[in-house]
Coordinates of C-alpha atoms and ligand atoms in Angstrom, one line a residue:
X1 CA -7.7 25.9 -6.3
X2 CA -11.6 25.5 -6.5
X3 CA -12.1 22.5 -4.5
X4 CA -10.2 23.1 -1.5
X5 CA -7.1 21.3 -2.5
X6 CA -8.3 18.2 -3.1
X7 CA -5.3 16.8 -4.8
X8 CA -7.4 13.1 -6.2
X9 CA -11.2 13.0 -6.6
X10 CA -12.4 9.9 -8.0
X11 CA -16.3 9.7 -8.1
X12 CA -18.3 6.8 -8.8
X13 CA -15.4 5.1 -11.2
X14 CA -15.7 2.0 -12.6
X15 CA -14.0 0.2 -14.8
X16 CA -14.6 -3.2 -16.4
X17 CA -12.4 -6.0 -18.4
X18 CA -14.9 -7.9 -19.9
X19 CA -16.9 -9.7 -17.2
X20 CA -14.0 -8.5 -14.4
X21 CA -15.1 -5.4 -12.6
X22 CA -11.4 -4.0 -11.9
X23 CA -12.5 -1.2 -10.4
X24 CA -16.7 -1.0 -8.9
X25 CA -17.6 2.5 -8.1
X26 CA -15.2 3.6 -6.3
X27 CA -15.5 7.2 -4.4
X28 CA -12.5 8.7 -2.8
X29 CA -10.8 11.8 -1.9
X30 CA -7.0 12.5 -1.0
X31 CA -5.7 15.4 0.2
X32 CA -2.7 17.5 0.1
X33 CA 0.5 16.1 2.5
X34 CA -1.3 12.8 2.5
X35 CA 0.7 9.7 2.5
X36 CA -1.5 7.4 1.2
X37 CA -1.3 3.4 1.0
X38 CA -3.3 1.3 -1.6
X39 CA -3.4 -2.4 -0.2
X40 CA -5.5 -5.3 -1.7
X41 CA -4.8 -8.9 -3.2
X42 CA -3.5 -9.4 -6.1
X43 CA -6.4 -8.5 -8.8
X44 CA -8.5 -6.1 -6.2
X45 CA -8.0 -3.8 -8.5
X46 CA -5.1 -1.6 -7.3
X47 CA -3.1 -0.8 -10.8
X48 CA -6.1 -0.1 -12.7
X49 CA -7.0 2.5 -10.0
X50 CA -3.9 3.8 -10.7
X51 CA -3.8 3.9 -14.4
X52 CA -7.5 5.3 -14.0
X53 CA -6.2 8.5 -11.9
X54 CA -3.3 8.8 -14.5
X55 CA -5.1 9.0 -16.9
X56 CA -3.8 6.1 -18.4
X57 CA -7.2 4.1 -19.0
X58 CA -10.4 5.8 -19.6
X59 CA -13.2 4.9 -16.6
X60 CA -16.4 3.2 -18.2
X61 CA -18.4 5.8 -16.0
X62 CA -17.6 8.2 -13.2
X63 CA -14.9 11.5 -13.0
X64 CA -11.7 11.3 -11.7
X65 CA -10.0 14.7 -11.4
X66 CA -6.7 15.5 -10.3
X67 CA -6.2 19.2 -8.7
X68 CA -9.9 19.9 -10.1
X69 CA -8.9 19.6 -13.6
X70 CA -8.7 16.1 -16.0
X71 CA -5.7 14.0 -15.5
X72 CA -4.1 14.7 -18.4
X73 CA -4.0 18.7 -17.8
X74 CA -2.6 17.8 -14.2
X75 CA 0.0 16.0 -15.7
X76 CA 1.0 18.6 -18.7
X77 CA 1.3 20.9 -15.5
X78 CA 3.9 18.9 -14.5
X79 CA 1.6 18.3 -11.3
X80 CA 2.0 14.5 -10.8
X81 CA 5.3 12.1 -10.4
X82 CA 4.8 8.4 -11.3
X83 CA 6.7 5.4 -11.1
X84 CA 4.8 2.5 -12.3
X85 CA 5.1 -1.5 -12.3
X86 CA 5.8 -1.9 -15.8
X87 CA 7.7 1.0 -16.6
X88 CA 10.1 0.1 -18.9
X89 CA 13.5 1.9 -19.3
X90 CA 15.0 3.1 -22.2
X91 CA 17.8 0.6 -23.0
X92 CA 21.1 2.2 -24.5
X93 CA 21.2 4.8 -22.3
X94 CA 23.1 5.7 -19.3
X95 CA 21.2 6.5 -16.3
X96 CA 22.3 10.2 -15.9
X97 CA 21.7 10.3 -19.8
X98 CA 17.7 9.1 -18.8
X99 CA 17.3 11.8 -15.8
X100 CA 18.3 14.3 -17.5
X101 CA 15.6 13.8 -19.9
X102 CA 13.0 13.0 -17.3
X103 CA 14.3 16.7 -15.8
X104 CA 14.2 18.0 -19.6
X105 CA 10.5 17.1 -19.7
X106 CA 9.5 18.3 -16.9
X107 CA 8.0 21.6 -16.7
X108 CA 9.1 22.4 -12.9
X109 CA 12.6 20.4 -13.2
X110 CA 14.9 19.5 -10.2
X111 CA 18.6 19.8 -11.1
X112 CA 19.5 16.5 -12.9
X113 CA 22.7 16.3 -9.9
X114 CA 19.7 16.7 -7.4
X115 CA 18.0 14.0 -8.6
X116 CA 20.6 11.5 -8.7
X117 CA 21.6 12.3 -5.6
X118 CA 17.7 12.2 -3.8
X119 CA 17.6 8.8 -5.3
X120 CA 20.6 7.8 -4.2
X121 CA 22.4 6.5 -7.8
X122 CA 25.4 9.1 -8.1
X123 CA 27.4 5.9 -8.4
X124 CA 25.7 4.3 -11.2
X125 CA 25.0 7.3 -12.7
X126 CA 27.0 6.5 -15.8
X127 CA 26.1 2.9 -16.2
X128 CA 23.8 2.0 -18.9
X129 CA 20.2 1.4 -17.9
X130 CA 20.0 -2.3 -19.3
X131 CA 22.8 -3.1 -16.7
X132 CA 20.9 -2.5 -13.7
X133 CA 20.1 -4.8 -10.7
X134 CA 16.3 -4.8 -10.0
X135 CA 16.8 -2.7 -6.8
X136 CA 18.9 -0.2 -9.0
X137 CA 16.1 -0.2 -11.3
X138 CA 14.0 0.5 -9.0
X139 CA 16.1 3.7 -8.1
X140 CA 16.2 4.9 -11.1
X141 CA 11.9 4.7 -11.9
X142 CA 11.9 7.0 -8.7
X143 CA 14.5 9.1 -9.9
X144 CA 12.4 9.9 -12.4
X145 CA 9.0 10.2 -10.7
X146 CA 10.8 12.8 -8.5
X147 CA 12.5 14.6 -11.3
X148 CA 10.6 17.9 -10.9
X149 CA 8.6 19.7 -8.4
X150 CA 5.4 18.0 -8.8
X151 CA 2.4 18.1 -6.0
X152 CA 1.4 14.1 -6.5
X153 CA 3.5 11.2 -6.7
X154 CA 2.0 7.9 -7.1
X155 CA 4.3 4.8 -6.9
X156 CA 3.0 1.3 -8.3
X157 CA 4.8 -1.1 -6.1
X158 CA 8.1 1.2 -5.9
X159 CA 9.9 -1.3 -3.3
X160 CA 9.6 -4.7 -4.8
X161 CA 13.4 -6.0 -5.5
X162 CA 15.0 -3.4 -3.0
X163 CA 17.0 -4.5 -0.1
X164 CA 16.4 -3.3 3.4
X165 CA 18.5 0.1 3.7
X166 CA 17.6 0.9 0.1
X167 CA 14.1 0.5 1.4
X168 CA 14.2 3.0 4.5
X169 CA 16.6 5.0 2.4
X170 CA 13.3 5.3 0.0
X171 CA 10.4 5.5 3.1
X172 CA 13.1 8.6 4.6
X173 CA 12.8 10.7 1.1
X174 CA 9.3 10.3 0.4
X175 CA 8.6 11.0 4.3
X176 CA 10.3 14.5 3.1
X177 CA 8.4 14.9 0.2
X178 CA 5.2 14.4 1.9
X179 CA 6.5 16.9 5.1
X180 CA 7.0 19.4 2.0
X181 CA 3.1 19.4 1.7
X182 CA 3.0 16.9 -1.5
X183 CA 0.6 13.9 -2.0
X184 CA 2.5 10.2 -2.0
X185 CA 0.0 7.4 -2.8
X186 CA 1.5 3.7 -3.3
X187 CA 0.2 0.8 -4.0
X188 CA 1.8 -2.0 -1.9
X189 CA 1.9 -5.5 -0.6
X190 CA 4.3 -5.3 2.1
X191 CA 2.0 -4.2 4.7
X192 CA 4.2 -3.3 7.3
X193 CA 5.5 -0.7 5.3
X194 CA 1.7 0.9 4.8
X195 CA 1.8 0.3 9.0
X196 CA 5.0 2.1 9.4
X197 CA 4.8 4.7 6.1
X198 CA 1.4 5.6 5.8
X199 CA -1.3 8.1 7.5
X200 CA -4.0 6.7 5.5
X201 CA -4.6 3.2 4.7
X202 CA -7.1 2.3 1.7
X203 CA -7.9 -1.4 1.1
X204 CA -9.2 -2.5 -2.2
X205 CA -11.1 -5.6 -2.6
X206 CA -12.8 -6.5 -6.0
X207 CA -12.8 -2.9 -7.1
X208 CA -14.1 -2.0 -4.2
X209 CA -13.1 0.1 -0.8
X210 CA -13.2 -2.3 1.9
X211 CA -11.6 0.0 4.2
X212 CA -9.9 3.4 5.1
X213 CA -8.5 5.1 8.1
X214 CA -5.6 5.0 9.7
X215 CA -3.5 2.1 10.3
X216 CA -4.7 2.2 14.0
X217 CA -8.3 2.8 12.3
X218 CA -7.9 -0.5 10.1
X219 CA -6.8 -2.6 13.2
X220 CA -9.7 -1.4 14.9
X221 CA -12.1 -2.3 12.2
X222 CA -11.0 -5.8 11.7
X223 CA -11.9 -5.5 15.6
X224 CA -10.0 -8.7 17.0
X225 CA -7.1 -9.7 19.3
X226 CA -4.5 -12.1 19.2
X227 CA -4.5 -13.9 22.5
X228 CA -1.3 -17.1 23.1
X229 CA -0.7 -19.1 25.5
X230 CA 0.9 -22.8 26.4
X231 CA -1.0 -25.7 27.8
X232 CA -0.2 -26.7 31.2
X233 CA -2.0 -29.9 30.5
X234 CA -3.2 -31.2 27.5
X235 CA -6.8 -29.6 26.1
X236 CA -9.4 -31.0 23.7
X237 CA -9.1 -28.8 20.9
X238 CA -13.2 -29.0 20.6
X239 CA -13.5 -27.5 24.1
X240 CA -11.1 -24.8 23.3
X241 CA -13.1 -24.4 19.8
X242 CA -16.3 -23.5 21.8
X243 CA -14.5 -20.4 23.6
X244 CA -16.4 -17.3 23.4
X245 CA -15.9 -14.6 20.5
X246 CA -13.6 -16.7 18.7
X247 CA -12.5 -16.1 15.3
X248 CA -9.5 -18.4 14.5
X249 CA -7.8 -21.2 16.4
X250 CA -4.6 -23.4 15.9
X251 CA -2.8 -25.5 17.8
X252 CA 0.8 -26.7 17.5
X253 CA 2.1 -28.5 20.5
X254 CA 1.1 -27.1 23.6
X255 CA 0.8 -24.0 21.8
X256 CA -2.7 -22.5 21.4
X257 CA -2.8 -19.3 19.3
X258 CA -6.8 -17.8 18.9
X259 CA -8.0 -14.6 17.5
X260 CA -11.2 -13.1 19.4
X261 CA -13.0 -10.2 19.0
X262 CA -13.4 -10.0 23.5
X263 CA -10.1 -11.1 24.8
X264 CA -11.0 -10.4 28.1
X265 CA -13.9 -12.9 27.5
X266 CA -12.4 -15.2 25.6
X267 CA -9.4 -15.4 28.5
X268 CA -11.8 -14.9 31.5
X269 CA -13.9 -18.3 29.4
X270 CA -10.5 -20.1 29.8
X271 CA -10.2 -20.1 33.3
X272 CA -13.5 -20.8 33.2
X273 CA -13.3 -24.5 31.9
X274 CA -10.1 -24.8 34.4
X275 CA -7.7 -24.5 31.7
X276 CA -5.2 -22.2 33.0
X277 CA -2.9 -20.5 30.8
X278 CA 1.1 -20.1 30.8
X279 CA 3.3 -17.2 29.0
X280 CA -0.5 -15.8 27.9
X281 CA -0.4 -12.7 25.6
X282 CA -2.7 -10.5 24.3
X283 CA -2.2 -8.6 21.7
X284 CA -3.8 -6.3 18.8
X285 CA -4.0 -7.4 15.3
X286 CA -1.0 -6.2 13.1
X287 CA -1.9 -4.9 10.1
X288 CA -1.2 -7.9 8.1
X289 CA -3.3 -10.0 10.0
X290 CA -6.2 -7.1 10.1
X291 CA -5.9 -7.1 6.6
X292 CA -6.3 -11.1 6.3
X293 CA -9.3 -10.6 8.8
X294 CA -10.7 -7.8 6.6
X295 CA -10.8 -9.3 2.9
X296 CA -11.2 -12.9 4.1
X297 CA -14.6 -11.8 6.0
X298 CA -15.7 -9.8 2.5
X299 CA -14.8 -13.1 0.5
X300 CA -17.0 -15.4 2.7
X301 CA -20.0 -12.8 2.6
X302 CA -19.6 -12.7 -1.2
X303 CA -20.0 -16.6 -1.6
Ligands
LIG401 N1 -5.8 -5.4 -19.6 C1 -6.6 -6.2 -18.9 N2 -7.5 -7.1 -19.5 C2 -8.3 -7.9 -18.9 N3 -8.3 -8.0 -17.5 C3 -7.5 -7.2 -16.8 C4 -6.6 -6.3 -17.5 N4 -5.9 -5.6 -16.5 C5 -6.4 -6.1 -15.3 N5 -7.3 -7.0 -15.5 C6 -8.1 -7.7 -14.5 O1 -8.7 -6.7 -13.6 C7 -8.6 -7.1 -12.2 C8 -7.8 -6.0 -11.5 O2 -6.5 -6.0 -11.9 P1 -5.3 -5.0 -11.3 O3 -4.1 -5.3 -12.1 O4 -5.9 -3.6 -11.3 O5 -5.2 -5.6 -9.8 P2 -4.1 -5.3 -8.8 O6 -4.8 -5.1 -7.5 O7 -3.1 -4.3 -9.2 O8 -3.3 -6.7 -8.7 P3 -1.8 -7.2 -8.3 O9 -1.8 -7.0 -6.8 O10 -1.8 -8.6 -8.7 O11 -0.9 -6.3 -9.0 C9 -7.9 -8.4 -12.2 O12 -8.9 -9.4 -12.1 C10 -7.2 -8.5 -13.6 O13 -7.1 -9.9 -14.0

Protein backbone atom coordinates (compact mmCIF):
# COMPACT_ATOMS: atom_id res chain seq x y z
CA UNK A 1 0.00 0.00 0.00
CA UNK A 2 1.07 3.65 -1.04
CA UNK A 3 -0.20 5.63 1.74
CA UNK A 4 1.04 3.90 4.64
CA UNK A 5 -2.06 1.92 5.37
CA UNK A 6 -4.42 4.30 5.67
CA UNK A 7 -7.43 2.12 5.58
CA UNK A 8 -10.24 5.52 5.22
CA UNK A 9 -9.16 8.95 3.82
CA UNK A 10 -11.85 11.30 3.54
CA UNK A 11 -10.60 14.86 2.42
CA UNK A 12 -12.54 17.90 2.39
CA UNK A 13 -16.15 15.88 1.76
CA UNK A 14 -19.22 17.40 1.66
CA UNK A 15 -22.28 16.57 0.91
CA UNK A 16 -25.60 18.51 0.66
CA UNK A 17 -29.55 17.59 0.62
CA UNK A 18 -30.88 20.56 -0.59
CA UNK A 19 -30.29 23.42 1.87
CA UNK A 20 -29.09 20.55 4.67
CA UNK A 21 -25.32 20.24 4.67
CA UNK A 22 -25.26 16.34 5.85
CA UNK A 23 -21.81 16.21 5.73
CA UNK A 24 -19.46 19.94 5.74
CA UNK A 25 -15.98 19.28 4.84
CA UNK A 26 -15.17 16.73 6.70
CA UNK A 27 -11.23 15.54 6.85
CA UNK A 28 -10.29 12.34 8.52
CA UNK A 29 -8.05 9.51 8.56
CA UNK A 30 -8.39 5.90 10.08
CA UNK A 31 -6.03 3.56 10.40
CA UNK A 32 -5.48 -0.14 10.31
CA UNK A 33 -6.56 -2.10 13.86
CA UNK A 34 -8.58 0.93 14.68
CA UNK A 35 -11.82 0.57 16.39
CA UNK A 36 -13.55 3.44 15.56
CA UNK A 37 -16.86 5.12 17.02
CA UNK A 38 -19.07 7.63 14.98
CA UNK A 39 -21.31 9.47 17.63
CA UNK A 40 -23.64 12.51 16.93
CA UNK A 41 -27.46 13.43 17.24
CA UNK A 42 -29.73 12.21 15.17
CA UNK A 43 -29.17 14.19 11.70
CA UNK A 44 -25.26 15.16 12.43
CA UNK A 45 -24.69 13.52 9.65
CA UNK A 46 -23.44 10.02 10.61
CA UNK A 47 -25.23 7.59 7.84
CA UNK A 48 -24.45 9.83 5.07
CA UNK A 49 -20.74 9.63 6.21
CA UNK A 50 -21.18 6.28 5.89
CA UNK A 51 -22.82 5.78 2.64
CA UNK A 52 -20.18 8.50 1.41
CA UNK A 53 -17.11 6.15 2.39
CA UNK A 54 -19.11 3.15 0.78
CA UNK A 55 -19.49 4.53 -1.93
CA UNK A 56 -22.96 4.57 -1.73
CA UNK A 57 -23.68 8.38 -2.40
CA UNK A 58 -21.40 10.45 -4.47
CA UNK A 59 -19.72 13.56 -2.30
CA UNK A 60 -20.59 17.07 -3.96
CA UNK A 61 -16.77 17.80 -3.61
CA UNK A 62 -13.80 16.31 -1.86
CA UNK A 63 -12.06 12.39 -2.16
CA UNK A 64 -12.79 9.70 -0.08
CA UNK A 65 -10.53 6.77 -0.73
CA UNK A 66 -10.56 3.57 0.86
CA UNK A 67 -7.03 1.57 0.98
CA UNK A 68 -5.73 4.40 -1.60
CA UNK A 69 -8.06 3.34 -4.21
CA UNK A 70 -11.99 4.59 -4.90
CA UNK A 71 -14.63 2.91 -2.83
CA UNK A 72 -15.95 0.87 -5.17
CA UNK A 73 -12.55 -0.93 -6.18
CA UNK A 74 -12.02 -1.45 -2.36
CA UNK A 75 -15.17 -3.05 -2.24
CA UNK A 76 -14.87 -5.37 -5.57
CA UNK A 77 -11.64 -6.48 -3.57
CA UNK A 78 -13.64 -7.75 -1.18
CA UNK A 79 -11.82 -5.20 1.16
CA UNK A 80 -14.77 -3.79 3.28
CA UNK A 81 -17.75 -5.66 5.44
CA UNK A 82 -20.86 -3.58 5.96
CA UNK A 83 -23.89 -3.92 7.83
CA UNK A 84 -26.12 -1.03 7.41
CA UNK A 85 -29.44 0.51 9.06
CA UNK A 86 -31.61 -0.20 6.36
CA UNK A 87 -30.42 -3.23 5.00
CA UNK A 88 -33.07 -5.18 4.00
CA UNK A 89 -33.03 -9.02 3.93
CA UNK A 90 -33.99 -11.13 1.36
CA UNK A 91 -37.43 -12.61 2.42
CA UNK A 92 -38.02 -16.38 1.34
CA UNK A 93 -34.95 -17.46 2.35
CA UNK A 94 -33.52 -19.30 5.10
CA UNK A 95 -30.78 -17.72 6.90
CA UNK A 96 -28.00 -20.33 6.05
CA UNK A 97 -29.58 -20.10 2.44
CA UNK A 98 -28.60 -15.99 2.71
CA UNK A 99 -24.89 -16.60 4.14
CA UNK A 100 -23.98 -18.71 1.97
CA UNK A 101 -24.55 -16.35 -0.72
CA UNK A 102 -23.04 -13.41 1.19
CA UNK A 103 -19.83 -16.17 1.38
CA UNK A 104 -20.56 -16.97 -2.40
CA UNK A 105 -20.02 -13.27 -3.20
CA UNK A 106 -17.34 -12.64 -1.49
CA UNK A 107 -14.01 -12.79 -3.01
CA UNK A 108 -11.99 -13.81 0.30
CA UNK A 109 -14.98 -16.06 1.73
CA UNK A 110 -15.11 -17.48 5.34
CA UNK A 111 -16.67 -20.92 5.56
CA UNK A 112 -20.53 -20.45 5.50
CA UNK A 113 -20.40 -22.98 9.04
CA UNK A 114 -17.85 -20.27 10.25
CA UNK A 115 -19.94 -17.60 9.87
CA UNK A 116 -22.91 -18.80 11.42
CA UNK A 117 -21.17 -19.82 14.14
CA UNK A 118 -19.04 -16.18 14.66
CA UNK A 119 -22.36 -14.67 14.59
CA UNK A 120 -23.79 -16.75 16.84
CA UNK A 121 -27.15 -18.11 14.63
CA UNK A 122 -26.31 -21.94 14.27
CA UNK A 123 -29.76 -22.30 15.82
CA UNK A 124 -31.76 -20.28 13.49
CA UNK A 125 -29.76 -21.17 10.75
CA UNK A 126 -32.61 -22.86 8.95
CA UNK A 127 -35.34 -20.43 9.76
CA UNK A 128 -36.59 -18.17 7.07
CA UNK A 129 -35.30 -14.69 7.19
CA UNK A 130 -38.85 -12.91 7.37
CA UNK A 131 -39.24 -14.85 10.76
CA UNK A 132 -36.67 -13.14 12.58
CA UNK A 133 -36.77 -11.25 15.90
CA UNK A 134 -35.01 -7.77 15.48
CA UNK A 135 -32.08 -8.87 17.57
CA UNK A 136 -31.83 -12.10 15.29
CA UNK A 137 -31.87 -9.75 12.41
CA UNK A 138 -29.46 -8.01 13.60
CA UNK A 139 -27.31 -11.27 13.79
CA UNK A 140 -27.75 -12.18 10.71
CA UNK A 141 -26.70 -8.31 8.90
CA UNK A 142 -23.40 -9.10 10.79
CA UNK A 143 -23.20 -12.46 9.61
CA UNK A 144 -22.96 -11.09 6.51
CA UNK A 145 -20.67 -8.14 6.98
CA UNK A 146 -18.19 -10.67 8.36
CA UNK A 147 -18.73 -13.18 5.68
CA UNK A 148 -15.18 -13.00 4.19
CA UNK A 149 -11.82 -11.87 5.16
CA UNK A 150 -12.23 -8.28 4.62
CA UNK A 151 -9.69 -5.38 6.18
CA UNK A 152 -12.82 -2.72 7.03
CA UNK A 153 -15.95 -3.32 8.58
CA UNK A 154 -18.31 -0.55 9.10
CA UNK A 155 -21.53 -1.19 11.12
CA UNK A 156 -24.48 1.46 10.85
CA UNK A 157 -26.03 1.12 14.21
CA UNK A 158 -25.28 -2.86 14.45
CA UNK A 159 -26.77 -3.16 18.19
CA UNK A 160 -30.09 -1.48 18.12
CA UNK A 161 -32.80 -4.29 19.09
CA UNK A 162 -30.14 -6.74 20.70
CA UNK A 163 -30.36 -7.75 24.28
CA UNK A 164 -27.56 -7.51 26.64
CA UNK A 165 -25.43 -10.79 26.19
CA UNK A 166 -26.22 -10.70 22.49
CA UNK A 167 -24.59 -7.25 22.80
CA UNK A 168 -21.15 -8.29 24.53
CA UNK A 169 -21.38 -11.45 22.57
CA UNK A 170 -21.13 -8.84 19.46
CA UNK A 171 -18.46 -6.13 21.26
CA UNK A 172 -16.24 -9.73 22.17
CA UNK A 173 -16.09 -10.80 18.14
CA UNK A 174 -15.48 -7.46 16.75
CA UNK A 175 -12.80 -6.85 19.73
CA UNK A 176 -11.22 -10.11 17.74
CA UNK A 177 -11.52 -8.80 14.49
CA UNK A 178 -9.96 -5.59 15.28
CA UNK A 179 -6.92 -7.64 17.45
CA UNK A 180 -6.59 -9.42 13.94
CA UNK A 181 -5.29 -5.96 12.57
CA UNK A 182 -8.79 -5.02 10.78
CA UNK A 183 -10.52 -1.62 10.84
CA UNK A 184 -14.23 -1.64 12.75
CA UNK A 185 -15.94 1.82 12.54
CA UNK A 186 -19.69 2.16 13.92
CA UNK A 187 -21.87 4.52 14.04
CA UNK A 188 -23.69 4.52 17.49
CA UNK A 189 -25.90 6.06 20.02
CA UNK A 190 -25.32 4.09 22.97
CA UNK A 191 -22.40 5.90 24.17
CA UNK A 192 -21.29 3.68 26.70
CA UNK A 193 -20.60 1.24 24.28
CA UNK A 194 -18.15 3.80 22.23
CA UNK A 195 -16.70 4.34 26.09
CA UNK A 196 -16.25 0.79 26.63
CA UNK A 197 -15.61 -0.50 22.71
CA UNK A 198 -13.81 2.05 21.07
CA UNK A 199 -9.98 3.51 20.91
CA UNK A 200 -11.06 6.34 18.90
CA UNK A 201 -14.07 8.39 19.42
CA UNK A 202 -15.28 10.74 16.43
CA UNK A 203 -18.30 13.15 17.14
CA UNK A 204 -20.24 14.49 14.29
CA UNK A 205 -22.24 17.52 14.67
CA UNK A 206 -24.00 19.18 11.56
CA UNK A 207 -21.55 17.47 9.23
CA UNK A 208 -18.99 18.46 10.99
CA UNK A 209 -16.07 16.90 13.46
CA UNK A 210 -16.71 18.33 16.72
CA UNK A 211 -14.35 16.03 18.33
CA UNK A 212 -11.80 13.04 18.18
CA UNK A 213 -9.54 11.30 20.62
CA UNK A 214 -9.87 8.85 22.83
CA UNK A 215 -12.72 8.41 25.11
CA UNK A 216 -10.43 9.67 27.92
CA UNK A 217 -9.49 12.49 25.22
CA UNK A 218 -13.32 13.41 24.67
CA UNK A 219 -13.93 13.63 28.52
CA UNK A 220 -11.05 15.85 28.78
CA UNK A 221 -12.16 18.11 26.09
CA UNK A 222 -15.66 18.68 27.37
CA UNK A 223 -13.28 19.71 30.35
CA UNK A 224 -15.86 19.54 33.44
CA UNK A 225 -16.61 17.61 36.63
CA UNK A 226 -19.50 16.35 38.20
CA UNK A 227 -19.42 17.44 41.82
CA UNK A 228 -22.84 16.02 44.42
CA UNK A 229 -23.52 16.67 47.51
CA UNK A 230 -26.68 16.96 50.22
CA UNK A 231 -27.58 20.07 52.00
CA UNK A 232 -27.11 20.12 55.65
CA UNK A 233 -29.34 23.06 55.76
CA UNK A 234 -31.36 24.47 53.35
CA UNK A 235 -29.44 26.85 50.51
CA UNK A 236 -30.77 29.63 48.15
CA UNK A 237 -30.47 28.12 44.95
CA UNK A 238 -29.24 31.88 43.66
CA UNK A 239 -26.23 31.66 46.00
CA UNK A 240 -25.35 28.27 44.91
CA UNK A 241 -25.93 29.54 41.14
CA UNK A 242 -23.10 32.17 41.65
CA UNK A 243 -20.42 29.35 42.56
CA UNK A 244 -17.35 29.62 40.62
CA UNK A 245 -16.77 27.71 37.09
CA UNK A 246 -20.18 26.46 36.99
CA UNK A 247 -21.70 24.97 34.08
CA UNK A 248 -24.99 23.31 35.16
CA UNK A 249 -26.98 23.15 38.40
CA UNK A 250 -30.09 21.25 39.69
CA UNK A 251 -31.50 20.77 42.71
CA UNK A 252 -33.95 18.05 43.93
CA UNK A 253 -34.48 18.02 47.56
CA UNK A 254 -31.48 18.46 49.45
CA UNK A 255 -29.73 17.23 46.53
CA UNK A 256 -27.46 19.67 44.71
CA UNK A 257 -25.84 18.08 41.55
CA UNK A 258 -23.34 20.96 39.53
CA UNK A 259 -21.01 20.47 36.69
CA UNK A 260 -17.81 22.79 36.87
CA UNK A 261 -15.03 23.09 34.88
CA UNK A 262 -12.56 23.61 38.60
CA UNK A 263 -14.02 21.36 41.15
CA UNK A 264 -11.59 22.12 43.52
CA UNK A 265 -12.75 25.76 43.18
CA UNK A 266 -16.09 25.26 42.77
CA UNK A 267 -15.93 22.96 46.28
CA UNK A 268 -13.30 25.12 48.05
CA UNK A 269 -16.22 28.34 46.93
CA UNK A 270 -18.78 26.13 48.98
CA UNK A 271 -17.14 26.15 52.06
CA UNK A 272 -16.54 29.43 51.32
CA UNK A 273 -20.22 30.77 51.78
CA UNK A 274 -20.49 28.26 54.92
CA UNK A 275 -22.34 25.73 53.13
CA UNK A 276 -20.81 22.63 54.07
CA UNK A 277 -21.35 19.62 52.12
CA UNK A 278 -22.49 15.95 53.04
CA UNK A 279 -21.76 12.54 50.95
CA UNK A 280 -19.78 15.20 48.39
CA UNK A 281 -18.44 13.46 45.18
CA UNK A 282 -16.46 14.45 42.47
CA UNK A 283 -16.34 12.96 39.62
CA UNK A 284 -15.28 13.12 35.70
CA UNK A 285 -17.75 13.52 33.08
CA UNK A 286 -19.01 10.08 31.49
CA UNK A 287 -19.01 10.05 28.07
CA UNK A 288 -22.56 10.67 27.71
CA UNK A 289 -22.59 13.64 29.63
CA UNK A 290 -19.22 14.94 27.74
CA UNK A 291 -20.97 14.35 24.73
CA UNK A 292 -24.15 16.48 25.93
CA UNK A 293 -21.46 19.13 27.08
CA UNK A 294 -19.75 18.87 23.73
CA UNK A 295 -22.72 19.40 21.04
CA UNK A 296 -24.90 21.51 23.40
CA UNK A 297 -21.88 24.12 23.71
CA UNK A 298 -21.51 23.98 19.54
CA UNK A 299 -25.45 24.51 19.27
CA UNK A 300 -25.37 27.65 21.53
CA UNK A 301 -22.27 29.12 19.58
CA UNK A 302 -24.18 28.48 16.35
CA UNK A 303 -27.30 30.49 17.41
N1 LIG B 1 -32.02 11.40 1.18
C1 LIG B 1 -32.08 12.54 1.88
N2 LIG B 1 -32.75 13.62 1.40
C2 LIG B 1 -32.80 14.77 2.08
N3 LIG B 1 -32.21 14.97 3.28
C3 LIG B 1 -31.54 13.94 3.82
C4 LIG B 1 -31.45 12.67 3.16
N4 LIG B 1 -30.72 11.84 3.93
C5 LIG B 1 -30.37 12.55 5.03
N5 LIG B 1 -30.85 13.81 4.97
C6 LIG B 1 -30.63 14.89 5.95
O1 LIG B 1 -29.23 15.02 6.14
C7 LIG B 1 -28.90 15.20 7.51
C8 LIG B 1 -27.95 14.09 7.97
O2 LIG B 1 -28.67 12.86 7.97
P1 LIG B 1 -28.00 11.47 8.39
O3 LIG B 1 -29.02 10.41 8.17
O4 LIG B 1 -26.70 11.33 7.69
O5 LIG B 1 -27.76 11.71 9.95
P2 LIG B 1 -27.48 10.66 11.12
O6 LIG B 1 -26.41 11.28 11.97
O7 LIG B 1 -27.21 9.32 10.58
O8 LIG B 1 -28.86 10.68 11.91
P3 LIG B 1 -29.54 9.57 12.88
O9 LIG B 1 -28.75 9.57 14.13
O10 LIG B 1 -30.90 10.18 13.10
O11 LIG B 1 -29.56 8.27 12.15
C9 LIG B 1 -30.22 15.24 8.25
O12 LIG B 1 -30.59 16.58 8.43
C10 LIG B 1 -31.19 14.53 7.31
O13 LIG B 1 -32.50 15.03 7.47
Amino acid sequence: MTTTASVVAFDQVSKAYDAVRAVDGLTLTLRPGQTVALLGPNGAGKSTTLDLLLGLKKPDSGTVRLFGTSPRDAIVAGRVGAMLQSGGLMDEVTVAELVRLACDLHPKPYRPSEVLSRAGIEQIADRKVNKLSGGQAQRVRFALATAGDSDLIVLDEPTTGMDVTTRQAFWATMREQADQGRTVLFATHYLEEADAVADRVLVLHRGRLLADGTAAEIKAKAGARRISFDLADPVDEAVLRDLPFLTSLTVSGRTVRIQSTDADATVHALYGLGVYPRNLEVAGLGLEQAFVAITTAEEAKSK
